[in-house]
Amino acid sequence: MSRISEPSTYISESTFLMRSFRENLVERMDSRKLKSLNALGDDFFFLVDHLSSFLFGNYKSSTALLELTQEEFHWEIQIFVNQFLRQCAESSTELLPFCRRLRDNLTETEFSSAFQNLLDQAFVDHFYTSEVQNTLPA
C-alpha cells in the first residue's frame, strides 16, 4: 500500500465532489454548534478530510455499503474518522496536541505506513459485513 499523502484534489474519477467535513457539518448543524466545533482545531479538520479521502479512495468499490450513495458513504467515512481520532487521543484536552503530532508524523514514511495499517484495520472492523468478506481490497 502506498503512503498516506495529501490529496491533490477532492474530485474522484467519477466526478463526485467530495465535500470537506466542515462543509458537510454546515448542512447538518446550526451555526452555534458549528462555532463550538472550531475548538477542535484546523489539524483535526485537516486529518478528517485527509484520512477520509484516503479511505474513500481505497474502499469506494467495496460492496459492503452499496446501499449508500457515494456522498453518503463519504460522510459515513468522515464520521468514522472523526470518532477514530477522538478515541486515539487520551482525552478531549489531548485532542489538539494529538492531531498536531499526528499530522506532523504522517510525513514520516515508516510512521505513515504503520498508521495506515491501523486505520485500515479499524475501518474494516467498523464497516465489516460477512457478505463482503472477500470483496474488500487487500
PDB file of C-alpha atoms in Angstrom:
ATOM      1  CA  MET A   1       0.000   0.000   0.000  1.00  0.00           C
ATOM      2  CA  SER A   2       1.159   3.481  -0.683  1.00  0.00           C
ATOM      3  CA  ARG A   3       1.975   6.012   1.971  1.00  0.00           C
ATOM      4  CA  ILE A   4      -0.840   8.329   3.030  1.00  0.00           C
ATOM      5  CA  SER A   5      -0.268  11.504   1.085  1.00  0.00           C
ATOM      6  CA  GLU A   6      -2.157  14.746   0.829  1.00  0.00           C
ATOM      7  CA  PRO A   7      -4.822  14.508  -1.857  1.00  0.00           C
ATOM      8  CA  SER A   8      -4.169  16.841  -4.767  1.00  0.00           C
ATOM      9  CA  THR A   9      -7.878  17.245  -5.380  1.00  0.00           C
ATOM     10  CA  TYR A  10     -11.151  16.341  -3.770  1.00  0.00           C
ATOM     11  CA  ILE A  11     -12.753  15.136  -7.011  1.00  0.00           C
ATOM     12  CA  SER A  12     -12.756  11.422  -7.757  1.00  0.00           C
ATOM     13  CA  GLU A  13     -12.684   9.792 -11.176  1.00  0.00           C
ATOM     14  CA  SER A  14     -16.474   9.652 -11.336  1.00  0.00           C
ATOM     15  CA  THR A  15     -16.680  13.446 -10.877  1.00  0.00           C
ATOM     16  CA  PHE A  16     -18.121  13.026  -7.403  1.00  0.00           C
ATOM     17  CA  LEU A  17     -17.219  16.170  -5.484  1.00  0.00           C
ATOM     18  CA  MET A  18     -16.053  15.249  -2.001  1.00  0.00           C
ATOM     19  CA  ARG A  19     -17.180  17.843   0.468  1.00  0.00           C
ATOM     20  CA  SER A  20     -14.962  18.683   3.383  1.00  0.00           C
ATOM     21  CA  PHE A  21     -16.056  17.641   6.847  1.00  0.00           C
ATOM     22  CA  ARG A  22     -16.820  21.282   7.662  1.00  0.00           C
ATOM     23  CA  GLU A  23     -18.961  21.633   4.523  1.00  0.00           C
ATOM     24  CA  ASN A  24     -20.924  18.534   5.461  1.00  0.00           C
ATOM     25  CA  LEU A  25     -21.369  19.804   9.012  1.00  0.00           C
ATOM     26  CA  VAL A  26     -22.689  23.156   7.729  1.00  0.00           C
ATOM     27  CA  GLU A  27     -25.534  21.276   6.041  1.00  0.00           C
ATOM     28  CA  ARG A  28     -26.385  19.330   9.183  1.00  0.00           C
ATOM     29  CA  MET A  29     -25.864  21.682  12.144  1.00  0.00           C
ATOM     30  CA  ASP A  30     -26.893  25.135  13.249  1.00  0.00           C
ATOM     31  CA  SER A  31     -24.297  27.923  13.294  1.00  0.00           C
ATOM     32  CA  ARG A  32     -23.985  27.992  17.104  1.00  0.00           C
ATOM     33  CA  LYS A  33     -22.950  24.339  17.223  1.00  0.00           C
ATOM     34  CA  LEU A  34     -20.621  24.838  14.258  1.00  0.00           C
ATOM     35  CA  LYS A  35     -18.782  27.648  16.032  1.00  0.00           C
ATOM     36  CA  SER A  36     -18.198  25.427  19.042  1.00  0.00           C
ATOM     37  CA  LEU A  37     -16.627  22.791  16.775  1.00  0.00           C
ATOM     38  CA  ASN A  38     -13.936  25.271  15.720  1.00  0.00           C
ATOM     39  CA  ALA A  39     -12.322  24.480  19.075  1.00  0.00           C
ATOM     40  CA  LEU A  40     -11.292  21.131  17.568  1.00  0.00           C
ATOM     41  CA  GLY A  41      -8.669  22.972  15.542  1.00  0.00           C
ATOM     42  CA  ASP A  42      -7.504  23.073  11.949  1.00  0.00           C
ATOM     43  CA  ASP A  43      -5.340  19.967  12.314  1.00  0.00           C
ATOM     44  CA  PHE A  44      -8.361  17.920  13.362  1.00  0.00           C
ATOM     45  CA  PHE A  45     -10.415  19.036  10.354  1.00  0.00           C
ATOM     46  CA  PHE A  46      -7.455  18.547   8.019  1.00  0.00           C
ATOM     47  CA  LEU A  47      -6.966  14.998   9.305  1.00  0.00           C
ATOM     48  CA  VAL A  48     -10.656  14.112   8.979  1.00  0.00           C
ATOM     49  CA  ASP A  49     -10.646  15.311   5.359  1.00  0.00           C
ATOM     50  CA  HIS A  50      -7.268  13.802   4.554  1.00  0.00           C
ATOM     51  CA  LEU A  51      -7.859  10.383   6.132  1.00  0.00           C
ATOM     52  CA  SER A  52     -11.452  10.072   4.932  1.00  0.00           C
ATOM     53  CA  SER A  53     -10.352  10.851   1.363  1.00  0.00           C
ATOM     54  CA  PHE A  54      -7.657   8.195   1.685  1.00  0.00           C
ATOM     55  CA  LEU A  55     -10.153   5.591   2.963  1.00  0.00           C
ATOM     56  CA  PHE A  56     -12.765   6.553   0.383  1.00  0.00           C
ATOM     57  CA  GLY A  57     -10.213   6.060  -2.380  1.00  0.00           C
ATOM     58  CA  ASN A  58      -9.329   2.612  -1.053  1.00  0.00           C
ATOM     59  CA  TYR A  59     -12.835   1.357  -0.325  1.00  0.00           C
ATOM     60  CA  LYS A  60     -15.249   3.138  -2.658  1.00  0.00           C
ATOM     61  CA  SER A  61     -15.653  -0.006  -4.758  1.00  0.00           C
ATOM     62  CA  SER A  62     -16.409  -2.179  -1.741  1.00  0.00           C
ATOM     63  CA  THR A  63     -19.808  -3.852  -1.943  1.00  0.00           C
ATOM     64  CA  ALA A  64     -20.235  -3.547   1.826  1.00  0.00           C
ATOM     65  CA  LEU A  65     -22.041  -0.237   1.501  1.00  0.00           C
ATOM     66  CA  LEU A  66     -23.675  -0.350  -1.919  1.00  0.00           C
ATOM     67  CA  GLU A  67     -26.926   0.793  -0.396  1.00  0.00           C
ATOM     68  CA  LEU A  68     -25.332   4.217   0.147  1.00  0.00           C
ATOM     69  CA  THR A  69     -24.607   6.858  -2.446  1.00  0.00           C
ATOM     70  CA  GLN A  70     -21.001   7.990  -2.808  1.00  0.00           C
ATOM     71  CA  GLU A  71     -21.872  11.160  -0.904  1.00  0.00           C
ATOM     72  CA  GLU A  72     -23.445   9.170   1.946  1.00  0.00           C
ATOM     73  CA  PHE A  73     -20.525   6.736   2.038  1.00  0.00           C
ATOM     74  CA  HIS A  74     -18.009   9.584   2.166  1.00  0.00           C
ATOM     75  CA  TRP A  75     -19.981  11.225   5.004  1.00  0.00           C
ATOM     76  CA  GLU A  76     -20.043   7.920   6.928  1.00  0.00           C
ATOM     77  CA  ILE A  77     -16.270   7.644   6.492  1.00  0.00           C
ATOM     78  CA  GLN A  78     -15.850  11.215   7.779  1.00  0.00           C
ATOM     79  CA  ILE A  79     -17.928  10.347  10.836  1.00  0.00           C
ATOM     80  CA  PHE A  80     -15.808   7.231  11.372  1.00  0.00           C
ATOM     81  CA  VAL A  81     -12.529   9.187  11.109  1.00  0.00           C
ATOM     82  CA  ASN A  82     -13.907  11.864  13.458  1.00  0.00           C
ATOM     83  CA  GLN A  83     -14.685   9.186  16.063  1.00  0.00           C
ATOM     84  CA  PHE A  84     -11.407   7.352  15.424  1.00  0.00           C
ATOM     85  CA  LEU A  85      -9.323  10.482  16.060  1.00  0.00           C
ATOM     86  CA  ARG A  86     -11.243  11.298  19.223  1.00  0.00           C
ATOM     87  CA  GLN A  87     -10.714   7.758  20.521  1.00  0.00           C
ATOM     88  CA  CYS A  88      -6.995   7.860  19.713  1.00  0.00           C
ATOM     89  CA  ALA A  89      -6.485  10.967  21.839  1.00  0.00           C
ATOM     90  CA  GLU A  90      -6.150  10.157  25.528  1.00  0.00           C
ATOM     91  CA  SER A  91      -8.706  12.820  26.464  1.00  0.00           C
ATOM     92  CA  SER A  92     -10.599  15.716  24.944  1.00  0.00           C
ATOM     93  CA  THR A  93      -7.878  18.080  26.180  1.00  0.00           C
ATOM     94  CA  GLU A  94      -5.282  15.982  24.356  1.00  0.00           C
ATOM     95  CA  LEU A  95      -7.128  16.056  21.021  1.00  0.00           C
ATOM     96  CA  LEU A  96      -5.497  19.245  19.695  1.00  0.00           C
ATOM     97  CA  PRO A  97      -1.900  18.255  20.521  1.00  0.00           C
ATOM     98  CA  PHE A  98      -2.569  14.697  19.339  1.00  0.00           C
ATOM     99  CA  CYS A  99      -3.823  15.921  15.953  1.00  0.00           C
ATOM    100  CA  ARG A 100      -0.851  18.287  15.581  1.00  0.00           C
ATOM    101  CA  ARG A 101       1.630  15.463  16.293  1.00  0.00           C
ATOM    102  CA  LEU A 102      -0.241  13.026  14.059  1.00  0.00           C
ATOM    103  CA  ARG A 103      -0.286  15.456  11.156  1.00  0.00           C
ATOM    104  CA  ASP A 104       3.453  16.049  11.558  1.00  0.00           C
ATOM    105  CA  ASN A 105       4.247  12.340  11.949  1.00  0.00           C
ATOM    106  CA  LEU A 106       2.291  11.323   8.844  1.00  0.00           C
ATOM    107  CA  THR A 107       5.086  12.859   6.780  1.00  0.00           C
ATOM    108  CA  GLU A 108       7.418  10.076   8.002  1.00  0.00           C
ATOM    109  CA  THR A 109       7.222   7.007   5.766  1.00  0.00           C
ATOM    110  CA  GLU A 110       7.544   4.342   8.470  1.00  0.00           C
ATOM    111  CA  PHE A 111       5.041   6.001  10.803  1.00  0.00           C
ATOM    112  CA  SER A 112       2.632   6.692   7.960  1.00  0.00           C
ATOM    113  CA  SER A 113       2.708   3.045   6.891  1.00  0.00           C
ATOM    114  CA  ALA A 114       2.081   1.786  10.434  1.00  0.00           C
ATOM    115  CA  PHE A 115      -0.718   4.305  10.953  1.00  0.00           C
ATOM    116  CA  GLN A 116      -2.264   3.385   7.609  1.00  0.00           C
ATOM    117  CA  ASN A 117      -2.388  -0.265   8.683  1.00  0.00           C
ATOM    118  CA  LEU A 118      -4.019   0.692  11.986  1.00  0.00           C
ATOM    119  CA  LEU A 119      -6.569   2.919  10.244  1.00  0.00           C
ATOM    120  CA  ASP A 120      -7.343   0.250   7.634  1.00  0.00           C
ATOM    121  CA  GLN A 121      -7.915  -2.378  10.312  1.00  0.00           C
ATOM    122  CA  ALA A 122     -10.143  -0.061  12.349  1.00  0.00           C
ATOM    123  CA  PHE A 123     -12.113   0.788   9.205  1.00  0.00           C
ATOM    124  CA  VAL A 124     -12.640  -2.867   8.279  1.00  0.00           C
ATOM    125  CA  ASP A 125     -13.605  -3.698  11.875  1.00  0.00           C
ATOM    126  CA  HIS A 126     -16.121  -0.840  11.886  1.00  0.00           C
ATOM    127  CA  PHE A 127     -17.728  -1.402   8.473  1.00  0.00           C
ATOM    128  CA  TYR A 128     -17.188  -5.142   8.030  1.00  0.00           C
ATOM    129  CA  THR A 129     -20.065  -7.374   6.942  1.00  0.00           C
ATOM    130  CA  SER A 130     -19.887 -11.113   6.281  1.00  0.00           C
ATOM    131  CA  GLU A 131     -21.291 -10.665   2.757  1.00  0.00           C
ATOM    132  CA  VAL A 132     -18.178  -8.819   1.652  1.00  0.00           C
ATOM    133  CA  GLN A 133     -15.511 -10.844   3.378  1.00  0.00           C
ATOM    134  CA  ASN A 134     -13.680 -11.432   0.107  1.00  0.00           C
ATOM    135  CA  THR A 135     -14.531  -8.182  -1.689  1.00  0.00           C
ATOM    136  CA  LEU A 136     -12.614  -5.652   0.417  1.00  0.00           C
ATOM    137  CA  PRO A 137      -9.263  -4.605  -1.037  1.00  0.00           C
ATOM    138  CA  ALA A 138      -6.288  -6.454   0.430  1.00  0.00           C
TER     139      ALA A 138
END
